mmCIF file of N, CA and C in Angstrom:
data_model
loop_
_atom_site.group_PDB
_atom_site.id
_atom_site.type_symbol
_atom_site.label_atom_id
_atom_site.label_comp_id
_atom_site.label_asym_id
_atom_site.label_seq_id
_atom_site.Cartn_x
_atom_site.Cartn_y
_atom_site.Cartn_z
ATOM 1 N N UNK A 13 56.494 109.871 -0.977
ATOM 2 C CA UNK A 13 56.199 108.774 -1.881
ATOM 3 C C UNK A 13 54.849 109.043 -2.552
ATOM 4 N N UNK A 14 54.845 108.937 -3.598
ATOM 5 C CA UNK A 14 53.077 109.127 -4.645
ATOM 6 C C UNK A 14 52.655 107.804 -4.461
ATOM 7 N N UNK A 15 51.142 107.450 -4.845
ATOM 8 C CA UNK A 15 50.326 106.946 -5.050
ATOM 9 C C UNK A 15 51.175 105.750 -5.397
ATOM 10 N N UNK A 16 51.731 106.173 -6.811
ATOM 11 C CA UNK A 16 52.150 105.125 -7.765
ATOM 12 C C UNK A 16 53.158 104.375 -7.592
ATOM 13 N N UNK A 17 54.074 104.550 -6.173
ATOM 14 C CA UNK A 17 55.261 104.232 -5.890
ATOM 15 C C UNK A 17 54.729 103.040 -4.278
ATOM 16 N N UNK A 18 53.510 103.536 -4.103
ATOM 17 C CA UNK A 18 52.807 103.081 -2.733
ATOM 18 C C UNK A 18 53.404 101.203 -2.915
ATOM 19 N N UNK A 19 53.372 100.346 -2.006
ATOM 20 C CA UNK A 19 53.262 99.233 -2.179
ATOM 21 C C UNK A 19 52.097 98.636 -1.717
ATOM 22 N N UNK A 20 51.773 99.495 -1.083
ATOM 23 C CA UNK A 20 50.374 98.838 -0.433
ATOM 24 C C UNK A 20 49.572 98.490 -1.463
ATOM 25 N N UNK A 21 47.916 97.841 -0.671
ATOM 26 C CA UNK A 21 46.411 97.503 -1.748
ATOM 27 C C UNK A 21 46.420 99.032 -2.778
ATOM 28 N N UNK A 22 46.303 98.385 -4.102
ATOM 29 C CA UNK A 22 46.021 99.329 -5.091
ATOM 30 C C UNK A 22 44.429 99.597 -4.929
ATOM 31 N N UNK A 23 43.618 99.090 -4.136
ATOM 32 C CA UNK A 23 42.442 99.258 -4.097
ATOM 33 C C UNK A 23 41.533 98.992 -5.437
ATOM 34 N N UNK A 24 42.769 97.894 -6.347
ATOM 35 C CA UNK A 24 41.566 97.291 -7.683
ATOM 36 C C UNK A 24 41.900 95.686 -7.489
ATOM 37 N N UNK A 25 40.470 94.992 -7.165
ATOM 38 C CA UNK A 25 41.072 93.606 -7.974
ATOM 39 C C UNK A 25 40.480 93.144 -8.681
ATOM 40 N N UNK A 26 41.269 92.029 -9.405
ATOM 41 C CA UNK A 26 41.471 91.094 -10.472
ATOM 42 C C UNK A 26 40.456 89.826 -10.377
ATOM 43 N N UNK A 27 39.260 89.653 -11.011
ATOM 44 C CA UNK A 27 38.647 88.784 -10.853
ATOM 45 C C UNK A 27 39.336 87.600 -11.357
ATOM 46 N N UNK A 28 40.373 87.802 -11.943
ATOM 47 C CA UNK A 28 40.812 86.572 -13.098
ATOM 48 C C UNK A 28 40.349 85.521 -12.673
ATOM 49 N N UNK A 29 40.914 84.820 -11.107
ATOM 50 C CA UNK A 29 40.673 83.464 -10.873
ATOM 51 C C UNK A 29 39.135 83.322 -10.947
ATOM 52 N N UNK A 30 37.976 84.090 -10.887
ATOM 53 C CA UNK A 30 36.360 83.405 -10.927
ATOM 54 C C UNK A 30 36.744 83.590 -12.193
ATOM 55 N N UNK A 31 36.887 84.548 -13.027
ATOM 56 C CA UNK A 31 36.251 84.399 -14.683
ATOM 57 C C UNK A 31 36.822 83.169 -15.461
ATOM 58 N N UNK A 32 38.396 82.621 -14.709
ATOM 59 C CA UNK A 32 39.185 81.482 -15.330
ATOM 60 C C UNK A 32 38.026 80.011 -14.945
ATOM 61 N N UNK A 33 37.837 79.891 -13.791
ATOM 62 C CA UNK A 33 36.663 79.129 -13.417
ATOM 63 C C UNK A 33 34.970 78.712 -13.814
ATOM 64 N N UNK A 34 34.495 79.994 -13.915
ATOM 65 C CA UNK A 34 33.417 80.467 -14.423
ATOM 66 C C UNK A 34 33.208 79.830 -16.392
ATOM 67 N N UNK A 35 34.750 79.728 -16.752
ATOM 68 C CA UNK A 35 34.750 79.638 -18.113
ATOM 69 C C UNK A 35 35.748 78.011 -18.686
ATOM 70 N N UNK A 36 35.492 77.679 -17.470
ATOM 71 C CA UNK A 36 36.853 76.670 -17.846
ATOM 72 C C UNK A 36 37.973 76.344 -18.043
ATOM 73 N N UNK A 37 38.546 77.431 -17.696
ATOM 74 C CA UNK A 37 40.017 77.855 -18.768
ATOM 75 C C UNK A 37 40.874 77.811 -17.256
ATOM 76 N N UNK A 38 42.091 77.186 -17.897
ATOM 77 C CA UNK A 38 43.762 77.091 -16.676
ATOM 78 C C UNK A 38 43.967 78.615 -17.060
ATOM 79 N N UNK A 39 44.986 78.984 -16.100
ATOM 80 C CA UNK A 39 45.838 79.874 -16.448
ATOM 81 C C UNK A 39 46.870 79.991 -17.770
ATOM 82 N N UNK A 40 47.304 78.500 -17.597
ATOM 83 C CA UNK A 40 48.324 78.359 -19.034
ATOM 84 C C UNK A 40 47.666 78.071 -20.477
ATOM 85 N N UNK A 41 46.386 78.115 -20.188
ATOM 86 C CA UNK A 41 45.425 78.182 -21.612
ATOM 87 C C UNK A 41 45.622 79.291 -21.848
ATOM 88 N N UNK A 42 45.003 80.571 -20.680
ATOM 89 C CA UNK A 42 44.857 81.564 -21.328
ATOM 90 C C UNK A 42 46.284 82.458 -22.099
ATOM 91 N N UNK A 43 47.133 82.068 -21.113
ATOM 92 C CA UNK A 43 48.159 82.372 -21.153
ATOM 93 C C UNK A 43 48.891 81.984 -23.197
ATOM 94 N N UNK A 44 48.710 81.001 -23.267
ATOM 95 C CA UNK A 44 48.884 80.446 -24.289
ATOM 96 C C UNK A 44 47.665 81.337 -25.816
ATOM 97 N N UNK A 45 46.852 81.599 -24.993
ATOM 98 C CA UNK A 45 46.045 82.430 -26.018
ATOM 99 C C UNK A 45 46.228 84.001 -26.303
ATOM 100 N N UNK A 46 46.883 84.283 -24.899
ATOM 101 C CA UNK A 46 46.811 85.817 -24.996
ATOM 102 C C UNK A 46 48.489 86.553 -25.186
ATOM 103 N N UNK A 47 49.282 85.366 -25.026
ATOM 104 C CA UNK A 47 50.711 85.710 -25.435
ATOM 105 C C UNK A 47 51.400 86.131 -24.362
ATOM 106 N N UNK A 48 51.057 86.125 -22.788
ATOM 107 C CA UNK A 48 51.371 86.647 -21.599
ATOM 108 C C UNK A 48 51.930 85.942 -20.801
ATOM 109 N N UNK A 49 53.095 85.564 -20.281
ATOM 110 C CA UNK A 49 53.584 84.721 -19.395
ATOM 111 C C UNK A 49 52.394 84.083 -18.630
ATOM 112 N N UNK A 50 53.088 82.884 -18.039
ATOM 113 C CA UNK A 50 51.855 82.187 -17.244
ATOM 114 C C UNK A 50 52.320 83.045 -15.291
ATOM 115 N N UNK A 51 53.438 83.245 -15.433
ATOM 116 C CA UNK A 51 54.143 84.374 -14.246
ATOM 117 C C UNK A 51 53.433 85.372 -14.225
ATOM 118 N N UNK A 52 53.265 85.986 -15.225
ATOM 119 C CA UNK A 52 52.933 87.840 -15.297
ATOM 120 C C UNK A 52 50.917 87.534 -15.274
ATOM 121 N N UNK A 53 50.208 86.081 -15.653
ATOM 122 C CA UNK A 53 48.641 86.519 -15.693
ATOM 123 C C UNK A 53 49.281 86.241 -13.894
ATOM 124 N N UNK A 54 49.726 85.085 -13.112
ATOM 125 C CA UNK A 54 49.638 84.932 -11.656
ATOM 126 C C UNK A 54 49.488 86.396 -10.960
ATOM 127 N N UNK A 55 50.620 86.963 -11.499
ATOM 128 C CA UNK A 55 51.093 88.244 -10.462
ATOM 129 C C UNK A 55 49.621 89.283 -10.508
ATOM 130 N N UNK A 56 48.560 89.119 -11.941
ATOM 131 C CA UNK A 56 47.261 90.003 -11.728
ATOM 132 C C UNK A 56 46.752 89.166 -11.556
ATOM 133 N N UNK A 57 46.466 87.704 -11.430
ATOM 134 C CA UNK A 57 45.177 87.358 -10.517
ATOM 135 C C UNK A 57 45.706 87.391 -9.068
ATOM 136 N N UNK A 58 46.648 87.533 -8.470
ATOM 137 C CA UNK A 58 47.213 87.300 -7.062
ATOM 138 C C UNK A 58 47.007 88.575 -6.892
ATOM 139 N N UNK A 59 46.329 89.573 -7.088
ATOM 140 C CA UNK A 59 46.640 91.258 -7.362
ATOM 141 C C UNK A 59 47.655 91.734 -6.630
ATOM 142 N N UNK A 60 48.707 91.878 -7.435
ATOM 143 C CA UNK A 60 49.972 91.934 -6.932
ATOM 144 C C UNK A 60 50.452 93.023 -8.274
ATOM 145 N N UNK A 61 50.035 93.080 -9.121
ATOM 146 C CA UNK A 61 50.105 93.931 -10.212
ATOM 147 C C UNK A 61 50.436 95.405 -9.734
ATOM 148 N N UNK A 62 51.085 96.324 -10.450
ATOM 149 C CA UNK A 62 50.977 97.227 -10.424
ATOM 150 C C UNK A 62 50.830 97.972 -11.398
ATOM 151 N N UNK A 63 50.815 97.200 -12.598
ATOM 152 C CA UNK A 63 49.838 98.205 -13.752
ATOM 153 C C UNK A 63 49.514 96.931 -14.770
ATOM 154 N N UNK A 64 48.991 97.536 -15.806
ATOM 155 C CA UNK A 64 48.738 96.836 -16.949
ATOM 156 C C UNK A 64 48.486 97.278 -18.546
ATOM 157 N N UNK A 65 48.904 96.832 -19.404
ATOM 158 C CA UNK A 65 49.234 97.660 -20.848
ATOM 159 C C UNK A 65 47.855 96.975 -21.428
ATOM 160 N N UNK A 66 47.029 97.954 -21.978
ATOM 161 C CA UNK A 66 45.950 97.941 -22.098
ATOM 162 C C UNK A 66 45.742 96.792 -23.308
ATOM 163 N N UNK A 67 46.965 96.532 -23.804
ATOM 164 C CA UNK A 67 46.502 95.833 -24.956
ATOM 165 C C UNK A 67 46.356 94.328 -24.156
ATOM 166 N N UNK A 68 47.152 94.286 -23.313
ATOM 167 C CA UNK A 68 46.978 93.107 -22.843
ATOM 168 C C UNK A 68 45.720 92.960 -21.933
ATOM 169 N N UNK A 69 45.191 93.845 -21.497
ATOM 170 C CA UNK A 69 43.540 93.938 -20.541
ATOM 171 C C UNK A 69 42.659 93.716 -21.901
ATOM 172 N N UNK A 70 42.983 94.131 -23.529
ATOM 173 C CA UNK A 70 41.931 94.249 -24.252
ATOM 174 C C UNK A 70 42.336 92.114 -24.912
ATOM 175 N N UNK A 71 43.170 91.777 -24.891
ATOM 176 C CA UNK A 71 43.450 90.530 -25.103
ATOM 177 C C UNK A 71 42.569 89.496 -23.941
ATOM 178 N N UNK A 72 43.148 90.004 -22.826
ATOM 179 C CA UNK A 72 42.332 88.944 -21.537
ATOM 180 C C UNK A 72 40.869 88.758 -21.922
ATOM 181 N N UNK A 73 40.705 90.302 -21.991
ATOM 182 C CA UNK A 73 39.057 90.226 -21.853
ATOM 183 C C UNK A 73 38.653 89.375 -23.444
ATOM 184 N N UNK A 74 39.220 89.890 -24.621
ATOM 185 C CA UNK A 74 38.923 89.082 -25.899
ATOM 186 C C UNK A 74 38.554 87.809 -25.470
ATOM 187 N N UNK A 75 39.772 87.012 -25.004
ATOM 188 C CA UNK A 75 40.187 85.678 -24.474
ATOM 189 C C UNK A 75 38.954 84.987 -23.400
ATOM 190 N N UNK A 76 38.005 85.842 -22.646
ATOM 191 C CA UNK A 76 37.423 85.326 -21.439
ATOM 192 C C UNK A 76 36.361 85.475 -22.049
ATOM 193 N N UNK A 77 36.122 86.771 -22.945
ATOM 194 C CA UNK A 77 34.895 87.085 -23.388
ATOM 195 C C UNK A 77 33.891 88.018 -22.762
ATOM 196 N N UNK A 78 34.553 88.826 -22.293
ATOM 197 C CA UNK A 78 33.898 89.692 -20.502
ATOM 198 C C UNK A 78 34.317 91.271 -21.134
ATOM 199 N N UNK A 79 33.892 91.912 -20.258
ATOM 200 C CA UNK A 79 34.371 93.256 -20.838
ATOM 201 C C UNK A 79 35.201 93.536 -19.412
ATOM 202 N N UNK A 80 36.036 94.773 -19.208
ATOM 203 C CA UNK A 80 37.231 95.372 -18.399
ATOM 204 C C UNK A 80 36.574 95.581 -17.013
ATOM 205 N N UNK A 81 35.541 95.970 -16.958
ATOM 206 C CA UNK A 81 34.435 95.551 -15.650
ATOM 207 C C UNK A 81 34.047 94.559 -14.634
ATOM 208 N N UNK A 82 34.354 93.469 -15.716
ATOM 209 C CA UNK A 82 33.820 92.137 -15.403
ATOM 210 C C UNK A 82 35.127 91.232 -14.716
ATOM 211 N N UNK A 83 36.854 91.789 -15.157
ATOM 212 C CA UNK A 83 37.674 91.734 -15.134
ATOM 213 C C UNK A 83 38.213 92.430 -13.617
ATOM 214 N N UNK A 84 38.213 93.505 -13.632
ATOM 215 C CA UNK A 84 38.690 94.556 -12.574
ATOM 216 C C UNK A 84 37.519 95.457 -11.921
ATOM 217 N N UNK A 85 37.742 95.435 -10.673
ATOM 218 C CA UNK A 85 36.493 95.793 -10.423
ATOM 219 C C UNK A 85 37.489 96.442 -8.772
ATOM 220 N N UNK A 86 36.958 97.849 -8.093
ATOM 221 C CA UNK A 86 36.922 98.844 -7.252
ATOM 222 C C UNK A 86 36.992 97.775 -5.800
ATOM 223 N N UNK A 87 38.426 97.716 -4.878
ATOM 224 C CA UNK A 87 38.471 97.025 -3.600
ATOM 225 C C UNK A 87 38.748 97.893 -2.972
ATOM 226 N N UNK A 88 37.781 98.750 -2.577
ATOM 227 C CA UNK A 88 38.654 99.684 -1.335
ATOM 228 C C UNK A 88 38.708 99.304 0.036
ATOM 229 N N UNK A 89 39.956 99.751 0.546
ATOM 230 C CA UNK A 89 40.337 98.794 1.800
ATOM 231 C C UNK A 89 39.430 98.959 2.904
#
């Protein structure tokens, strides 16, 4: 099995829920702003993700106002 097939910790998480907090914003706001199911932002703030299409990481961050850093950040187990 590769890396990419692993189910285990991807060893990245998802700040979403502080930056959603931090800024005021529900999930279904952002959701509503960034064109992304209110299902599919849960599954990356729950980091449960297993990837992400950059346009939509460059939308979140538009949307929060943060850069991809501030967003995802290195969990090693």
């Amino acid at each position: 099995m590769t890396p990419a097939e692993d189910e285990g910790p991807t060893g990245v998480h998802c700040r979403l829920d502080e930056l959603l907090v931090e800024r005021g914003m529900t999930l279904t706001r952002l959701s509503e702003i960034v064109g992304v199911s209110v299902v599919n932002l849960s599954v990356l703030k729950n980091d449960r993700a297993k990837a992400i299409r950059y346009s939509t990481l460059a939308a979140i961050c538009r949307a929060l106002d943060c850069e991809i850093g501030d967003l995802l950040v290195r969990a090693d187990p």
